[in-house]
Amino acid sequence: MTILVTGGCGYIGAHVVHALHKAGQRVVVVDDLSYGKPTRIEGSRLYGMDIAATGAGERLGEIMTAEDVDAVIHFAARKQVGESVAKPLWYYQQNLNGMLNVLTGMTKSHAKKLVFSSSAATYGVPPVDVVPEDVVPMVPINPYGQTKLFGEWMARACEEPFGIRFCALRYFNVAGCGPVELEDPAILNLIPMLFDRLKQGKAPAIFGDDYPTPDGTCVRDYIHVSDLADAHIAALHYLDRDERKYDAFNVGTGEGTSVRQIVDEVKKVTGLPFREAVMARRAGDPPHLIGSPKRINEEMGWHAKYGVEDIVRSAWDAWQANPDHHIDVANWKQNA
C-alpha cells in the first residue's frame, strides 16, 4: 500500500513513518514543517503544505491521486491544551479545516481508509476512573479536545456517502523515543519540558499540586511512542476488515502515573538530584485521565509493551544523543 501521513515529520508522525517503512509500506508525507524536519522521514516523498489553508482539499486530492494513495494517517494539527484555551478560534480554524481538507482530498481520490489521530482530551473530565470509549457524556473541557471530538464526527459522517473506512485512535500521554534521531523536536510534552528546564539550570516545573489525586498532581496514562506507532499499523489492518464493530479506540496502558511520579522517575534515570518548582495549574487540564485499552486489545490484538521506566529512559537517551540538548551530568552536579 501507499500511505499518506499528514504531519509525518513531527514527533509521533515520524515514529509512525518509521514503523510503516519497517512494515514494507510506501509512505508519502504532507507537513508544513512548523515542528518537524524532513530528515526524519527516511526518504519518503515530502510535500510541504499547510493542510488547513484554503484550497488544500483540492491539492491533497491531487497528491493522493498522483501518488496512488490507498490510506491516510492524519496527525497534522495543533495540540497544546493551554494554547487552545488562549486561542480557541485559531484552534478551530487549524484543526477542523485540516480534517475537512483531508476528507475532501480523500473524496477526490481512491484513498478510502483513514486513521485519525484523536485524543483522550475528547473525554473531558469523565465520571469514571478508567475510561472506556463509550463513556457518556463526552464533554471536552478545552477547545483542543473539542476539535478532536468534532474531527471524529466529521470522519464518521463521511463513511456512508463516500465509502471511507475510518477509525480514531484516542491517545493518552505519548512519551519516550524509538530511534534516538526521532527525539521529540518540540518542547511541548512533560518529559522534554523537564529535561529542557534541567538543561537551562532551572527547576523543572509541576503545574498544580492541589488536584484531587493521591499526591495532588495530575494523573495520566503514559504510552510509549513506539507502542503507539505499532497501534497505527494494527489500525490499518483493522480497516481492511469488512466487519468492524467499532471506529474509536483508546491507545493506552490502563495504568495511571502522576506528574510527581514522572518527576521522580526522571531523577532516578538521569541521576540529577534536582528540586522541582510547583507552579499554578494550567487552564484546561483535567485532574485524572486513564484509558481502558480493553477494546483495542481484543479487537486488534494490540498491547502496550513498554512501561514508565522504559519511556523515561528512552527519552533521556535521545535527549543525550542530541548535541544541542546534551547535559553533562557531572558538570551539572558540580554547579547545582
GROMACS .gro file of C-alpha atoms in nm:
model
  336
    1MET     CA    1   0.000   0.000   0.000
    2THR     CA    2   0.090   0.365  -0.028
    3ILE     CA    3   0.012   0.554   0.292
    4LEU     CA    4  -0.014   0.934   0.310
    5VAL     CA    5   0.086   1.065   0.653
    6THR     CA    6  -0.007   1.423   0.739
    7GLY     CA    7   0.232   1.569   0.996
    8GLY     CA    8   0.476   1.287   0.927
    9CYS     CA    9   0.782   1.496   1.014
   10GLY     CA   10   0.664   1.555   1.371
   11TYR     CA   11   0.725   1.351   1.683
   12ILE     CA   12   0.452   1.088   1.659
   13GLY     CA   13   0.427   1.109   1.281
   14ALA     CA   14   0.796   1.029   1.228
   15HIS     CA   15   0.772   0.724   1.454
   16VAL     CA   16   0.474   0.601   1.253
   17VAL     CA   17   0.659   0.665   0.925
   18HIS     CA   18   0.948   0.458   1.066
   19ALA     CA   19   0.708   0.176   1.162
   20LEU     CA   20   0.544   0.185   0.817
   21HIS     CA   21   0.880   0.156   0.644
   22LYS     CA   22   0.968  -0.141   0.867
   23ALA     CA   23   0.636  -0.298   0.763
   24GLY     CA   24   0.731  -0.259   0.395
   25GLN     CA   25   0.482   0.015   0.308
   26ARG     CA   26   0.542   0.307   0.070
   27VAL     CA   27   0.498   0.641   0.250
   28VAL     CA   28   0.415   0.992   0.130
   29VAL     CA   29   0.430   1.277   0.382
   30VAL     CA   30   0.249   1.612   0.390
   31ASP     CA   31   0.384   1.853   0.652
   32ASP     CA   32   0.418   2.231   0.693
   33LEU     CA   33   0.745   2.176   0.885
   34SER     CA   34   0.633   2.401   1.171
   35TYR     CA   35   0.776   2.149   1.418
   36GLY     CA   36   0.926   1.860   1.224
   37LYS     CA   37   1.226   1.822   0.995
   38PRO     CA   38   1.236   1.648   0.655
   39THR     CA   39   1.536   1.440   0.766
   40ARG     CA   40   1.304   1.241   0.995
   41ILE     CA   41   1.101   1.062   0.725
   42GLU     CA   42   1.361   0.817   0.587
   43GLY     CA   43   1.340   0.912   0.221
   44SER     CA   44   0.961   0.933   0.196
   45ARG     CA   45   0.826   1.173  -0.066
   46LEU     CA   46   0.754   1.505   0.110
   47TYR     CA   47   0.500   1.768   0.011
   48GLY     CA   48   0.535   2.091   0.211
   49MET     CA   49   0.196   2.248   0.272
   50ASP     CA   50  -0.046   2.377   0.534
   51ILE     CA   51  -0.340   2.139   0.519
   52ALA     CA   52  -0.567   2.394   0.692
   53ALA     CA   53  -0.519   2.653   0.416
   54THR     CA   54  -0.784   2.748   0.161
   55GLY     CA   55  -0.771   2.512  -0.136
   56ALA     CA   56  -0.575   2.244   0.050
   57GLY     CA   57  -0.852   1.986  -0.001
   58GLU     CA   58  -0.819   2.002  -0.378
   59ARG     CA   59  -0.438   1.992  -0.355
   60LEU     CA   60  -0.450   1.691  -0.122
   61GLY     CA   61  -0.679   1.516  -0.371
   62GLU     CA   62  -0.426   1.581  -0.648
   63ILE     CA   63  -0.142   1.443  -0.432
   64MET     CA   64  -0.341   1.134  -0.333
   65THR     CA   65  -0.425   1.064  -0.698
   66ALA     CA   66  -0.073   1.130  -0.830
   67GLU     CA   67   0.086   0.913  -0.560
   68ASP     CA   68  -0.179   0.638  -0.585
   69VAL     CA   69  -0.254   0.666  -0.212
   70ASP     CA   70  -0.457   0.385  -0.054
   71ALA     CA   71  -0.483   0.508   0.306
   72VAL     CA   72  -0.431   0.823   0.511
   73ILE     CA   73  -0.300   0.861   0.866
   74HIS     CA   74  -0.389   1.211   0.981
   75PHE     CA   75  -0.174   1.372   1.251
   76ALA     CA   76  -0.123   1.732   1.138
   77ALA     CA   77  -0.292   1.955   1.399
   78ARG     CA   78  -0.230   2.198   1.680
   79LYS     CA   79  -0.217   2.015   2.011
   80GLN     CA   80  -0.144   2.234   2.314
   81VAL     CA   81  -0.429   2.239   2.564
   82GLY     CA   82  -0.338   2.572   2.726
   83GLU     CA   83  -0.279   2.739   2.390
   84SER     CA   84  -0.619   2.618   2.270
   85VAL     CA   85  -0.782   2.790   2.568
   86ALA     CA   86  -0.600   3.114   2.484
   87LYS     CA   87  -0.653   3.090   2.106
   88PRO     CA   88  -0.977   2.897   2.054
   89LEU     CA   89  -1.070   3.037   1.714
   90TRP     CA   90  -0.726   2.959   1.574
   91TYR     CA   91  -0.753   2.601   1.702
   92TYR     CA   92  -1.093   2.559   1.538
   93GLN     CA   93  -0.956   2.703   1.213
   94GLN     CA   94  -0.646   2.486   1.212
   95ASN     CA   95  -0.777   2.151   1.332
   96LEU     CA   96  -1.125   2.148   1.183
   97ASN     CA   97  -1.015   2.286   0.846
   98GLY     CA   98  -0.730   2.037   0.842
   99MET     CA   99  -0.972   1.746   0.886
  100LEU     CA  100  -1.216   1.897   0.636
  101ASN     CA  101  -0.942   1.923   0.373
  102VAL     CA  102  -0.812   1.570   0.436
  103LEU     CA  103  -1.163   1.430   0.389
  104THR     CA  104  -1.218   1.646   0.082
  105GLY     CA  105  -0.895   1.515  -0.067
  106MET     CA  106  -1.000   1.157   0.001
  107THR     CA  107  -1.334   1.208  -0.178
  108LYS     CA  108  -1.139   1.322  -0.487
  109SER     CA  109  -0.916   1.013  -0.494
  110HIS     CA  110  -0.938   0.639  -0.436
  111ALA     CA  111  -0.789   0.668  -0.082
  112LYS     CA  112  -1.066   0.519   0.130
  113LYS     CA  113  -0.903   0.428   0.463
  114LEU     CA  114  -0.844   0.690   0.732
  115VAL     CA  115  -0.672   0.651   1.070
  116PHE     CA  116  -0.728   0.970   1.270
  117SER     CA  117  -0.501   1.093   1.547
  118SER     CA  118  -0.761   1.171   1.810
  119SER     CA  119  -0.707   1.230   2.181
  120ALA     CA  120  -0.813   1.142   2.533
  121ALA     CA  121  -0.895   1.514   2.559
  122THR     CA  122  -1.227   1.422   2.394
  123TYR     CA  123  -1.340   1.278   2.731
  124GLY     CA  124  -1.309   1.599   2.931
  125VAL     CA  125  -1.346   1.506   3.299
  126PRO     CA  126  -1.509   1.162   3.272
  127PRO     CA  127  -1.727   1.022   3.551
  128VAL     CA  128  -1.514   0.705   3.588
  129ASP     CA  129  -1.153   0.641   3.691
  130VAL     CA  130  -1.061   0.424   3.390
  131VAL     CA  131  -1.234   0.550   3.077
  132PRO     CA  132  -1.396   0.321   2.818
  133GLU     CA  133  -1.455   0.454   2.466
  134ASP     CA  134  -1.833   0.469   2.507
  135VAL     CA  135  -1.837   0.675   2.827
  136VAL     CA  136  -2.131   0.918   2.837
  137PRO     CA  137  -2.134   1.211   2.828
  138MET     CA  138  -1.822   1.308   2.629
  139VAL     CA  139  -1.773   1.675   2.712
  140PRO     CA  140  -1.426   1.807   2.625
  141ILE     CA  141  -1.322   2.090   2.858
  142ASN     CA  142  -1.089   2.272   2.618
  143PRO     CA  143  -1.101   2.373   2.251
  144TYR     CA  144  -0.826   2.124   2.160
  145GLY     CA  145  -1.039   1.831   2.282
  146GLN     CA  146  -1.345   1.978   2.111
  147THR     CA  147  -1.166   1.986   1.775
  148LYS     CA  148  -1.061   1.623   1.814
  149LEU     CA  149  -1.413   1.506   1.901
  150PHE     CA  150  -1.566   1.702   1.616
  151GLY     CA  151  -1.298   1.565   1.383
  152GLU     CA  152  -1.422   1.216   1.471
  153TRP     CA  153  -1.779   1.320   1.392
  154MET     CA  154  -1.670   1.466   1.057
  155ALA     CA  155  -1.493   1.147   0.952
  156ARG     CA  156  -1.779   0.927   1.072
  157ALA     CA  157  -2.027   1.131   0.869
  158CYS     CA  158  -1.824   1.062   0.552
  159GLU     CA  159  -1.824   0.684   0.588
  160GLU     CA  160  -2.159   0.613   0.423
  161PRO     CA  161  -2.178   0.880   0.148
  162PHE     CA  162  -1.815   0.844   0.036
  163GLY     CA  163  -1.725   0.486   0.133
  164ILE     CA  164  -1.448   0.598   0.367
  165ARG     CA  165  -1.337   0.342   0.627
  166PHE     CA  166  -1.243   0.532   0.940
  167CYS     CA  167  -1.109   0.472   1.287
  168ALA     CA  168  -0.995   0.715   1.555
  169LEU     CA  169  -0.713   0.637   1.795
  170ARG     CA  170  -0.760   0.830   2.118
  171TYR     CA  171  -0.414   0.872   2.263
  172PHE     CA  172  -0.338   0.938   2.623
  173ASN     CA  173   0.002   1.090   2.716
  174VAL     CA  174   0.253   0.996   2.450
  175ALA     CA  175   0.619   0.997   2.556
  176GLY     CA  176   0.955   0.827   2.511
  177CYS     CA  177   1.150   0.767   2.192
  178GLY     CA  178   1.230   0.489   1.947
  179PRO     CA  179   1.539   0.556   1.733
  180VAL     CA  180   1.726   0.842   1.906
  181GLU     CA  181   1.715   1.057   1.590
  182LEU     CA  182   1.335   1.069   1.627
  183GLU     CA  183   1.352   1.261   1.954
  184ASP     CA  184   1.052   1.486   2.018
  185PRO     CA  185   1.151   1.804   1.826
  186ALA     CA  186   0.919   2.037   2.020
  187ILE     CA  187   0.943   2.113   2.393
  188LEU     CA  188   0.568   2.073   2.445
  189ASN     CA  189   0.530   1.745   2.635
  190LEU     CA  190   0.606   1.683   3.003
  191ILE     CA  191   0.932   1.485   2.984
  192PRO     CA  192   1.112   1.707   2.726
  193MET     CA  193   0.993   2.008   2.926
  194LEU     CA  194   1.156   1.863   3.239
  195PHE     CA  195   1.482   1.794   3.052
  196ASP     CA  196   1.479   2.141   2.897
  197ARG     CA  197   1.450   2.310   3.236
  198LEU     CA  198   1.742   2.100   3.362
  199LYS     CA  199   1.946   2.197   3.057
  200GLN     CA  200   1.880   2.564   3.135
  201GLY     CA  201   1.980   2.515   3.500
  202LYS     CA  202   1.624   2.589   3.614
  203ALA     CA  203   1.397   2.392   3.844
  204PRO     CA  204   1.160   2.164   3.648
  205ALA     CA  205   0.802   2.276   3.690
  206ILE     CA  206   0.496   2.092   3.816
  207PHE     CA  207   0.177   2.272   3.713
  208GLY     CA  208  -0.051   2.234   4.013
  209ASP     CA  209  -0.015   2.012   4.320
  210ASP     CA  210  -0.364   2.063   4.464
  211TYR     CA  211  -0.567   1.836   4.236
  212PRO     CA  212  -0.798   1.572   4.391
  213THR     CA  213  -0.544   1.292   4.329
  214PRO     CA  214  -0.329   1.085   4.570
  215ASP     CA  215  -0.027   1.322   4.556
  216GLY     CA  216  -0.208   1.635   4.434
  217THR     CA  217  -0.061   1.628   4.080
  218CYS     CA  218  -0.238   1.529   3.760
  219VAL     CA  219  -0.259   1.156   3.689
  220ARG     CA  220  -0.222   1.037   3.330
  221ASP     CA  221  -0.188   0.720   3.126
  222TYR     CA  222   0.160   0.739   2.968
  223ILE     CA  223   0.207   0.544   2.644
  224HIS     CA  224   0.543   0.485   2.472
  225VAL     CA  225   0.553   0.640   2.126
  226SER     CA  226   0.682   0.312   1.975
  227ASP     CA  227   0.380   0.128   2.116
  228LEU     CA  228   0.160   0.400   1.968
  229ALA     CA  229   0.326   0.362   1.627
  230ASP     CA  230   0.252  -0.012   1.635
  231ALA     CA  231  -0.112   0.070   1.713
  232HIS     CA  232  -0.135   0.263   1.384
  233ILE     CA  233  -0.013  -0.038   1.189
  234ALA     CA  234  -0.273  -0.251   1.368
  235ALA     CA  235  -0.542   0.009   1.285
  236LEU     CA  236  -0.459  -0.004   0.913
  237HIS     CA  237  -0.501  -0.382   0.919
  238TYR     CA  238  -0.827  -0.340   1.112
  239LEU     CA  239  -0.964  -0.117   0.836
  240ASP     CA  240  -0.904  -0.398   0.585
  241ARG     CA  241  -1.184  -0.592   0.753
  242ASP     CA  242  -1.532  -0.571   0.608
  243GLU     CA  243  -1.685  -0.627   0.952
  244ARG     CA  244  -1.574  -0.370   1.209
  245LYS     CA  245  -1.760  -0.335   1.537
  246TYR     CA  246  -1.603  -0.005   1.646
  247ASP     CA  247  -1.444   0.305   1.500
  248ALA     CA  248  -1.286   0.459   1.812
  249PHE     CA  249  -1.012   0.306   2.027
  250ASN     CA  250  -0.818   0.413   2.333
  251VAL     CA  251  -0.442   0.372   2.297
  252GLY     CA  252  -0.309   0.348   2.650
  253THR     CA  253  -0.195   0.112   2.921
  254GLY     CA  254  -0.486   0.135   3.161
  255GLU     CA  255  -0.247   0.246   3.436
  256GLY     CA  256  -0.216   0.591   3.590
  257THR     CA  257   0.107   0.772   3.673
  258SER     CA  258   0.114   1.113   3.841
  259VAL     CA  259   0.327   1.405   3.728
  260ARG     CA  260   0.522   1.378   4.052
  261GLN     CA  261   0.591   1.010   3.985
  262ILE     CA  262   0.724   1.103   3.640
  263VAL     CA  263   0.946   1.368   3.803
  264ASP     CA  264   1.078   1.107   4.047
  265GLU     CA  265   1.149   0.866   3.759
  266VAL     CA  266   1.339   1.143   3.578
  267LYS     CA  267   1.553   1.192   3.890
  268LYS     CA  268   1.628   0.820   3.901
  269VAL     CA  269   1.706   0.777   3.530
  270THR     CA  270   1.915   1.094   3.488
  271GLY     CA  271   2.093   1.078   3.822
  272LEU     CA  272   2.031   1.452   3.862
  273PRO     CA  273   1.926   1.544   4.220
  274PHE     CA  274   1.711   1.843   4.125
  275ARG     CA  275   1.429   2.011   4.315
  276GLU     CA  276   1.112   2.077   4.124
  277ALA     CA  277   0.912   2.403   4.139
  278VAL     CA  278   0.536   2.397   4.183
  279MET     CA  279   0.358   2.642   3.954
  280ALA     CA  280  -0.007   2.740   3.910
  281ARG     CA  281  -0.243   2.500   3.737
  282ARG     CA  282  -0.264   2.522   3.358
  283ALA     CA  283  -0.603   2.605   3.211
  284GLY     CA  284  -0.793   2.308   3.069
  285ASP     CA  285  -0.609   2.025   3.248
  286PRO     CA  286  -0.836   1.751   3.391
  287PRO     CA  287  -0.705   1.603   3.719
  288HIS     CA  288  -0.724   1.236   3.625
  289LEU     CA  289  -0.731   1.065   3.284
  290ILE     CA  290  -0.663   0.694   3.231
  291GLY     CA  291  -0.795   0.488   2.942
  292SER     CA  292  -0.914   0.131   2.925
  293PRO     CA  293  -0.724  -0.049   2.644
  294LYS     CA  294  -0.963  -0.347   2.653
  295ARG     CA  295  -1.125  -0.271   2.316
  296ILE     CA  296  -0.801  -0.235   2.117
  297ASN     CA  297  -0.651  -0.535   2.299
  298GLU     CA  298  -0.944  -0.756   2.196
  299GLU     CA  299  -1.030  -0.618   1.851
  300MET     CA  300  -0.681  -0.551   1.711
  301GLY     CA  301  -0.463  -0.775   1.928
  302TRP     CA  302  -0.253  -0.471   2.020
  303HIS     CA  303  -0.097  -0.448   2.368
  304ALA     CA  304   0.143  -0.192   2.514
  305LYS     CA  305   0.490  -0.339   2.568
  306TYR     CA  306   0.667  -0.056   2.750
  307GLY     CA  307   0.632   0.094   3.099
  308VAL     CA  308   0.715   0.431   3.254
  309GLU     CA  309   1.081   0.347   3.320
  310ASP     CA  310   1.123   0.248   2.951
  311ILE     CA  311   0.957   0.572   2.847
  312VAL     CA  312   1.176   0.799   3.060
  313ARG     CA  313   1.498   0.611   2.983
  314SER     CA  314   1.440   0.614   2.606
  315ALA     CA  315   1.355   0.987   2.615
  316TRP     CA  316   1.673   1.056   2.817
  317ASP     CA  317   1.888   0.851   2.577
  318ALA     CA  318   1.751   1.051   2.283
  319TRP     CA  319   1.798   1.381   2.465
  320GLN     CA  320   2.159   1.296   2.549
  321ALA     CA  321   2.230   1.183   2.190
  322ASN     CA  322   2.140   1.530   2.059
  323PRO     CA  323   2.445   1.762   2.081
  324ASP     CA  324   2.215   2.065   2.120
  325HIS     CA  325   2.041   1.908   2.420
  326HIS     CA  326   2.312   1.701   2.587
  327ILE     CA  327   2.357   1.759   2.961
  328ASP     CA  328   2.698   1.692   3.119
  329VAL     CA  329   2.573   1.518   3.432
  330ALA     CA  330   2.898   1.551   3.632
  331ASN     CA  331   2.927   1.921   3.550
  332TRP     CA  332   2.558   1.978   3.626
  333LYS     CA  333   2.600   1.824   3.973
  334GLN     CA  334   2.904   2.044   4.044
  335ASN     CA  335   2.714   2.359   3.956
  336ALA     CA  336   2.384   2.264   4.120
   0.00000   0.00000   0.00000
